[in-house]
Coordinates of C-alpha atoms and ligand atoms in Angstrom, one line a residue:
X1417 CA 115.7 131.0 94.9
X1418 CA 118.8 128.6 94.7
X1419 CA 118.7 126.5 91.6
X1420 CA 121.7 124.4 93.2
X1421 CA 123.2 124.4 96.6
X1422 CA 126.5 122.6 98.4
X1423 CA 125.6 121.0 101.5
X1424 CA 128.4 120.7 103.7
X1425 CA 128.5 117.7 106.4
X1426 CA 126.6 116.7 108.8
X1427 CA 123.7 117.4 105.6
X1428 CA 126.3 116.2 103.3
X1429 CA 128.7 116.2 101.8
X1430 CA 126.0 116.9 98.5
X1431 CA 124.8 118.6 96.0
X1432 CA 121.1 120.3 96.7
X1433 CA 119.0 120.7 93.8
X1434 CA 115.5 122.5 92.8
X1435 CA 114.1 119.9 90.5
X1436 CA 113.5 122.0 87.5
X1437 CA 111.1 118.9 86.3
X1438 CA 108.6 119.6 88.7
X1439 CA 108.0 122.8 88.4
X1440 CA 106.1 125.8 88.3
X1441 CA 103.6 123.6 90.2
X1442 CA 105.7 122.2 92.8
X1443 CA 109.1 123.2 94.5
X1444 CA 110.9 119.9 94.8
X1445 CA 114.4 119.7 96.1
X1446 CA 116.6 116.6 95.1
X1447 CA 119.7 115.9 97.1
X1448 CA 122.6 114.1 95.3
X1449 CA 124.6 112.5 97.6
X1450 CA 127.0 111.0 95.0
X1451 CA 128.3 111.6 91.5
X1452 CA 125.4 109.0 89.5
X1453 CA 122.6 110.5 90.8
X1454 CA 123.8 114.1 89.5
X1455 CA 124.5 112.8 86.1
X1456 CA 121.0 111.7 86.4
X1457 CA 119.4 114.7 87.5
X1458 CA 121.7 116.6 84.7
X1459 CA 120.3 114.1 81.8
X1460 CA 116.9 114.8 83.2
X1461 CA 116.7 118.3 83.0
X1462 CA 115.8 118.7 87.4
X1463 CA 119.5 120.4 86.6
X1464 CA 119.9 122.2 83.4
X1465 CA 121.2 125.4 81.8
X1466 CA 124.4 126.1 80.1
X1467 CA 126.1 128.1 83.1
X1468 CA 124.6 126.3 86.0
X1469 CA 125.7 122.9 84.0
X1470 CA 129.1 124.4 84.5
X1471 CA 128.5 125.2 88.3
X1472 CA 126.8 121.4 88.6
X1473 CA 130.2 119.5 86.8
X1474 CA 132.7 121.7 89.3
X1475 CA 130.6 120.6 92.4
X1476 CA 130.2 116.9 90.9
X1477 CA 133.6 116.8 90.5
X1478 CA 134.2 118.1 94.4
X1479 CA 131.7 115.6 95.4
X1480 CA 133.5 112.5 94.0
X1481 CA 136.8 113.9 95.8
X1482 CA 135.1 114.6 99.0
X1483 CA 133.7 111.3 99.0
X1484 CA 137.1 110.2 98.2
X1485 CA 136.0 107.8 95.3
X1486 CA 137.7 108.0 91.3
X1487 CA 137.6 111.8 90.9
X1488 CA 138.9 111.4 87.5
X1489 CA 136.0 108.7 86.6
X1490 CA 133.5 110.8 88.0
X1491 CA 134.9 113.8 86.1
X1492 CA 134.6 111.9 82.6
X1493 CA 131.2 110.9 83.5
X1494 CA 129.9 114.2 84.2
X1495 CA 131.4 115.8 80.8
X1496 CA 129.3 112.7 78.9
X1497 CA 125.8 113.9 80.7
X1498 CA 125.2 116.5 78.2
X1499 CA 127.0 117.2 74.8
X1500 CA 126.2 120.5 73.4
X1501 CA 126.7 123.1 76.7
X1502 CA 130.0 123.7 76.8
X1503 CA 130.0 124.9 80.5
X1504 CA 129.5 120.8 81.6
X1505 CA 133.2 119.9 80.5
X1506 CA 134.8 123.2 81.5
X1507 CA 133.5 123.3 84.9
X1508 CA 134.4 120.1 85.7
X1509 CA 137.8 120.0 83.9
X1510 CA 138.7 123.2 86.4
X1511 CA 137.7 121.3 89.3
X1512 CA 139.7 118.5 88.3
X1513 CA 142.7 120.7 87.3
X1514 CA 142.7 122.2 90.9
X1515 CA 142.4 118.6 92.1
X1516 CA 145.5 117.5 90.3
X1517 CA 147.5 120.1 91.6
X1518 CA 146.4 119.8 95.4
X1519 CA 144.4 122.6 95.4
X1520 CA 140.9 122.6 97.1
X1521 CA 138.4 120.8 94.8
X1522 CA 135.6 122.7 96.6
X1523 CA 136.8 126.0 97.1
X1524 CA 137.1 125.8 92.8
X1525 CA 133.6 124.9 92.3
X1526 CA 132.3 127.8 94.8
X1527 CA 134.6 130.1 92.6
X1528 CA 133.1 128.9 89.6
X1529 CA 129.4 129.8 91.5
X1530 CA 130.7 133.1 92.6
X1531 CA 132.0 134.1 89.5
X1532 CA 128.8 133.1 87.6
X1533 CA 126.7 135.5 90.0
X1534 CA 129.2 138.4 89.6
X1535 CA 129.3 137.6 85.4
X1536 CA 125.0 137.6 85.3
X1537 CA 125.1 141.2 87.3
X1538 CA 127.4 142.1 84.3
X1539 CA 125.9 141.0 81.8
X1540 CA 122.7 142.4 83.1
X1541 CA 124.3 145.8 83.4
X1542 CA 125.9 145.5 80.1
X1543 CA 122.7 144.2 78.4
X1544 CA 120.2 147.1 79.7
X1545 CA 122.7 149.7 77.2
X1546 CA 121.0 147.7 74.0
X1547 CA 117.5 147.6 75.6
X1548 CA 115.3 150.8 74.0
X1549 CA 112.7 152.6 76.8
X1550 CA 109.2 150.9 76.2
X1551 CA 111.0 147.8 74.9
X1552 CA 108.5 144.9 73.8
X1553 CA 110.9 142.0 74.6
X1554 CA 110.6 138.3 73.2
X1555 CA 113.1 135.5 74.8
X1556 CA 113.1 131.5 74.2
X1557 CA 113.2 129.0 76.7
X1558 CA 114.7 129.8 80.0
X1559 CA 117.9 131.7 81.1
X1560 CA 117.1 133.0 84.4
X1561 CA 118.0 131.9 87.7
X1562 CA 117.1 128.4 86.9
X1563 CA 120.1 128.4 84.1
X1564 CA 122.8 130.3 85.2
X1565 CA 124.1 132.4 88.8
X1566 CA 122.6 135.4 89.6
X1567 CA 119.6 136.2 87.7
X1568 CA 120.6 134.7 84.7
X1569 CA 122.2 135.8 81.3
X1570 CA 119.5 136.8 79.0
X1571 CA 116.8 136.8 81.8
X1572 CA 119.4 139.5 83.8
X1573 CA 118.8 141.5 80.5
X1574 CA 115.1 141.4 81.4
X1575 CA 115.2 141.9 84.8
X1576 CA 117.7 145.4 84.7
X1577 CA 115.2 146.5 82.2
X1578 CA 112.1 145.8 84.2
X1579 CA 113.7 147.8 87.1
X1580 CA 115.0 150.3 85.3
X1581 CA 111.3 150.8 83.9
X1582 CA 112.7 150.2 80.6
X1583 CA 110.5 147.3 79.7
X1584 CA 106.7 147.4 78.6
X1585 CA 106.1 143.8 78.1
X1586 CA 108.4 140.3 77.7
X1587 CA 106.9 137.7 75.4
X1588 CA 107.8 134.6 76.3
X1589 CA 107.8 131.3 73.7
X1590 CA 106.7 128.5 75.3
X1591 CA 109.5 126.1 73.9
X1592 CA 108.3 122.8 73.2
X1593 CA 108.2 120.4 73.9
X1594 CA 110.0 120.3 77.3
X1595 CA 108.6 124.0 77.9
X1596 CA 111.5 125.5 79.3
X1597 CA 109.7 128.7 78.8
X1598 CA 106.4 128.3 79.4
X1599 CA 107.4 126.5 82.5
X1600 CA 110.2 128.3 83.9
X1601 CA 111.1 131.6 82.6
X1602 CA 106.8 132.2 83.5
X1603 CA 107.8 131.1 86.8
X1604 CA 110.4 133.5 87.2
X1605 CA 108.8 136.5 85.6
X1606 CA 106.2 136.4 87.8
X1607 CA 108.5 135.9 90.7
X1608 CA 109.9 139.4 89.4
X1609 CA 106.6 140.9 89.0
X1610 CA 107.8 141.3 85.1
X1611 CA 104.2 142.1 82.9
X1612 CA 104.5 138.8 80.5
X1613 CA 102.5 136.6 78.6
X1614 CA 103.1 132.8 76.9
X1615 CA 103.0 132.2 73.3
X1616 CA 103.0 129.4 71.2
X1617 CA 106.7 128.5 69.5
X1618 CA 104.8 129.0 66.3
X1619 CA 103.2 131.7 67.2
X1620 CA 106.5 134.4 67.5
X1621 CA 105.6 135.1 63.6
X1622 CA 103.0 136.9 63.8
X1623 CA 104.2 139.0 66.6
X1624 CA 107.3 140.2 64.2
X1625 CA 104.6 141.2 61.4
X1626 CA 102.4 142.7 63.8
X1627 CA 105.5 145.0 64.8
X1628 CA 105.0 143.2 68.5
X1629 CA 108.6 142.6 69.2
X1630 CA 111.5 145.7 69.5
X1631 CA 114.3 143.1 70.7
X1632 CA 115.1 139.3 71.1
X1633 CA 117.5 138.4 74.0
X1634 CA 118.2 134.5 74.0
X1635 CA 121.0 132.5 75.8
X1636 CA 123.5 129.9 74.7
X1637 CA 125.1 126.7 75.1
X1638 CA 128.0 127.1 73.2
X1639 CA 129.8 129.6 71.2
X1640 CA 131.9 129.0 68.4
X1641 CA 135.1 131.2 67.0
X1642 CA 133.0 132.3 64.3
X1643 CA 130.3 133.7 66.5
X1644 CA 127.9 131.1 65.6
X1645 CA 125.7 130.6 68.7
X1646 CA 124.6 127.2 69.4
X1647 CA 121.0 127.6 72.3
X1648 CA 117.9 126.0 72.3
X1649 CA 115.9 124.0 68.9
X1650 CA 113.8 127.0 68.0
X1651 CA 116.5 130.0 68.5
X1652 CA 117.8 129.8 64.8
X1653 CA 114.1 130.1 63.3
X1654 CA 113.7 133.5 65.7
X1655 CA 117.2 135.2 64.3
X1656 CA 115.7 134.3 60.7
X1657 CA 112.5 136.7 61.9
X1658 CA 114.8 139.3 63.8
X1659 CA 116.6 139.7 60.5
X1660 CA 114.0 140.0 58.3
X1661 CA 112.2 142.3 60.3
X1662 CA 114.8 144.5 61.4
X1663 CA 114.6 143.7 65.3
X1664 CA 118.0 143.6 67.0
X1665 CA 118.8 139.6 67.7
X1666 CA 120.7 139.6 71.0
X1667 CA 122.7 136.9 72.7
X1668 CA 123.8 136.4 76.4
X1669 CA 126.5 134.2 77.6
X1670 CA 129.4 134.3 80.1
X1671 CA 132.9 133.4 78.6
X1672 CA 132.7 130.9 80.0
X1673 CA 130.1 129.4 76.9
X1674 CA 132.8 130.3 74.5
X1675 CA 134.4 127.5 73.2
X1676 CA 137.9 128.0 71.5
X1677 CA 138.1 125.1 70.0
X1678 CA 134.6 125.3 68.0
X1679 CA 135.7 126.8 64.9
X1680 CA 132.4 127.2 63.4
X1681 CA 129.2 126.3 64.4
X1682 CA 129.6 123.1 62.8
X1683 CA 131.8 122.3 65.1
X1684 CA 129.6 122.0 68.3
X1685 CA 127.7 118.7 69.0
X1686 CA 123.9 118.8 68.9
X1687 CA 122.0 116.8 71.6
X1688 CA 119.9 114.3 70.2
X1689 CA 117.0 113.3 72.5
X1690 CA 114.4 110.9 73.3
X1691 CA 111.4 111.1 70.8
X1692 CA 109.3 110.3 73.8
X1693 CA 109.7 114.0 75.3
X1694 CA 107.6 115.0 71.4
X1695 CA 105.2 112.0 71.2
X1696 CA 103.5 112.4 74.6
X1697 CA 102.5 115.2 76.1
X1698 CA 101.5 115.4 80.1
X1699 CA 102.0 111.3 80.0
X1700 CA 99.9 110.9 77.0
X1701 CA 100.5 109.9 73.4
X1702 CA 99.9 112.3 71.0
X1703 CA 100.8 110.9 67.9
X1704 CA 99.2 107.3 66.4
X1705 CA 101.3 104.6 67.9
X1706 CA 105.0 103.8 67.1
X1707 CA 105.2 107.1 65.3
X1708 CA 108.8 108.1 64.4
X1709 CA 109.9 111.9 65.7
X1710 CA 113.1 114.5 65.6
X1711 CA 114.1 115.7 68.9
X1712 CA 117.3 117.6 68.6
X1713 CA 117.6 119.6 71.8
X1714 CA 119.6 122.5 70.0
X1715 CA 119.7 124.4 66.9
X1716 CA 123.0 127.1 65.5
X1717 CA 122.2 130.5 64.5
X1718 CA 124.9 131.9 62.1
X1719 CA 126.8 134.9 63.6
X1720 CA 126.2 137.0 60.9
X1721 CA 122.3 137.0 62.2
X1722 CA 123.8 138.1 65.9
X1723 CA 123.4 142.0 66.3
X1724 CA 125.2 141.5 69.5
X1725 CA 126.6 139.1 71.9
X1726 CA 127.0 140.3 75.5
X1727 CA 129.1 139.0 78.1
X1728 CA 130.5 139.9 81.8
X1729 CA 133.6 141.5 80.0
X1730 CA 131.6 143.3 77.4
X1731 CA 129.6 143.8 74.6
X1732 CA 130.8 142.2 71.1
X1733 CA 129.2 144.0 68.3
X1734 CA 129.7 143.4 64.2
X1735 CA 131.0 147.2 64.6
X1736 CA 134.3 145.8 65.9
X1737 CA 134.7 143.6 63.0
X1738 CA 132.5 140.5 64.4
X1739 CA 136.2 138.9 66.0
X1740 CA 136.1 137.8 69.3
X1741 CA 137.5 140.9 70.9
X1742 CA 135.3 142.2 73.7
X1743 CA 134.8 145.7 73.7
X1744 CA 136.3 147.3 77.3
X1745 CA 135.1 149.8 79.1
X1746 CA 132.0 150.4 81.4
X1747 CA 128.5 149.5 81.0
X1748 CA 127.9 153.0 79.8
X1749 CA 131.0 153.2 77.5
X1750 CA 128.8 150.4 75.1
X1751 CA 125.9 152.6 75.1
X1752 CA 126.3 153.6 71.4
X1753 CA 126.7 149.9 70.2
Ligands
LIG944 C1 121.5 130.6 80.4 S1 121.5 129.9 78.9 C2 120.8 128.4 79.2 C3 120.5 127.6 77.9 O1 120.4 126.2 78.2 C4 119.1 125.8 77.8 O2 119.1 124.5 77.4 P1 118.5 123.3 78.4 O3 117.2 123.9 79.0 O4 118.3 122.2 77.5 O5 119.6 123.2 79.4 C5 118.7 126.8 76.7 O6 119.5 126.4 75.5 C6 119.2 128.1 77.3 O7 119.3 129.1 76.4

């Protein structure tokens, strides 16, 4: 399954999408044949996920220059489609760079696709070495295939442990209200023949007090110095119940979701959107007419309520002081972590 593809001529040149909105009930693909209708498809979630936002911005900006229209216009207006995943901005800004030094626009943005695959087999190797045998997994909206290369970031977690028979059971919050989980990460568990069931948002208390849950694994959209993790509206409330119930609280992300210049999690811009996507549900209203309602699209988690971040280049643990040095080494070298 191909969340995005490049089409080359005589198909394009374009960028091939899976519409992420109409599914799990149908598989809908949506070519963009020019930089406003990505920036479209990126603001309505048919493209979405920190990673594979990074992958989208490289191969919008390789569409504007192979159409040969404003390449830096079309850059700027891919880095304003989203605020909050970092990825957006930095994969079109390295497409641009390579632009403005004659290099080959395209060949970047498959690079930046290639090396997204490699870094989820990473990080799915790295992240099996903090997954216990029998492990009751629970994970928040969706970081599989649909959000990243390869199999994902925290979704890679899930699938090395599934076939590495290391996984009894992956709870899965539905994540309201656009249902990134219940819609997507479903979709791809089943794909993977991974034993899951949906819960409620609200309902991931009572699996932590009923001793349901031995490790959360979550993605991210943006990672600041500090370690403060910013992912989807609902991740903060989960680290809160990780910590109090002793469960380890694990994030996945390439590098390429850290963000230098984020000092602290105050630092990264939330997405604010419409109230719509809360006040109807399936097309229809929910809530008495005109009713006013709070849609940020992300929440921060502190780093100090991180057990462990892991990337393609390592695992970062509070154990090596909770500074952004990635610890080396194999796979197998982080076992102890
Ligand atoms: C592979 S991490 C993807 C990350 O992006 C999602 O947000 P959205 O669905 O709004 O793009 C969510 O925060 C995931 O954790």
């Amino acid at each position: 399954m191909k969340a995005l593809r490049w089409l080359d001529p005589p198909e394009g040149p374009a960028i091939a999408l899976l519409d992420q909105t109409r599914l799990p009930d149908e598989e809908v693909t949506l070519v963009c044949r020019d930089v406003p209708s990505l920036v479209a498809a990126i603001r309505s979630l048919a493209v979405r996920g920190a990673p594979l936002l990074g992958i989208a911005g490289g191969y919008g900006v390789a569409l504007a220059a192979a159409l040969g229209t404003d390449v830096q216009a079309a850059a700027e207006e891919v880095i304003r489609a989203r605020p909050t995943a970092v990825n957006l901005g930095w994969g079109a800004r390295r497409v641009l760079s390579a632009y403005a030094e004659g290099r080959d626009p395209l060949a970047e943005a498959h690079a930046i696709a290639a090396e997204e695959d490699e870094a989820s087999g990473r990080m799915g190797e790295y992240g099996l070495t903090l997954v216990p045998d029998g492990a009751r997994v629970l994970t928040h909206c969706n970081t599989g295939a649909l959000a990243a290369g390869g199999h994902g970031t925290a979704f890679a977690l899930v699938v090395a442990a599934h076939r590495a028979g290391r996984l009894k059971h992956l709870w899965v919050d539905e994540t309201r209200p656009l249902l990134q989980g219940a819609r997507l990460t479903a979709y791809e568990a089943r794909r993977h023949g991974i034993p899951y069931a949906v819960l409620p948002d609200n309902a991931a208390g009572s699996l932590f007090a009923a001793g349901e849950v031995d490790l959360v694994v979550v993605g991210a959209d943006r990672i600041a110095r500090d370690h403060s993790v910013a992912n989807k509206i609902g991740t903060y409330p989960l680290a809160v119940l990780a910590h109090h119930h002793g469960v380890p609280f694990v994030v996945v992300a390439p590098t390429s979701t850290f963000d230098p210049d984020a000092r602290t999690g105050g630092d990264i811009p939330i997405e604010r959107r419409d109230p719509a996507e809360v006040t109807f549900i399936g097309g229809r209203r929910v809530v008495p007419e005109e009713s006013p309602a709070y849609n940020p699209a992300f929440d921060v988690t502190p780093g100090h309520l991180v057990t462990a971040i892991v990337t393609e280049q390592g695992v970062i643990t509070r154990a090596n002081g909770g500074n952004l040095g990635l610890l080396g080494g194999t796979a197998s070298d982080n076992a102890g972590q």
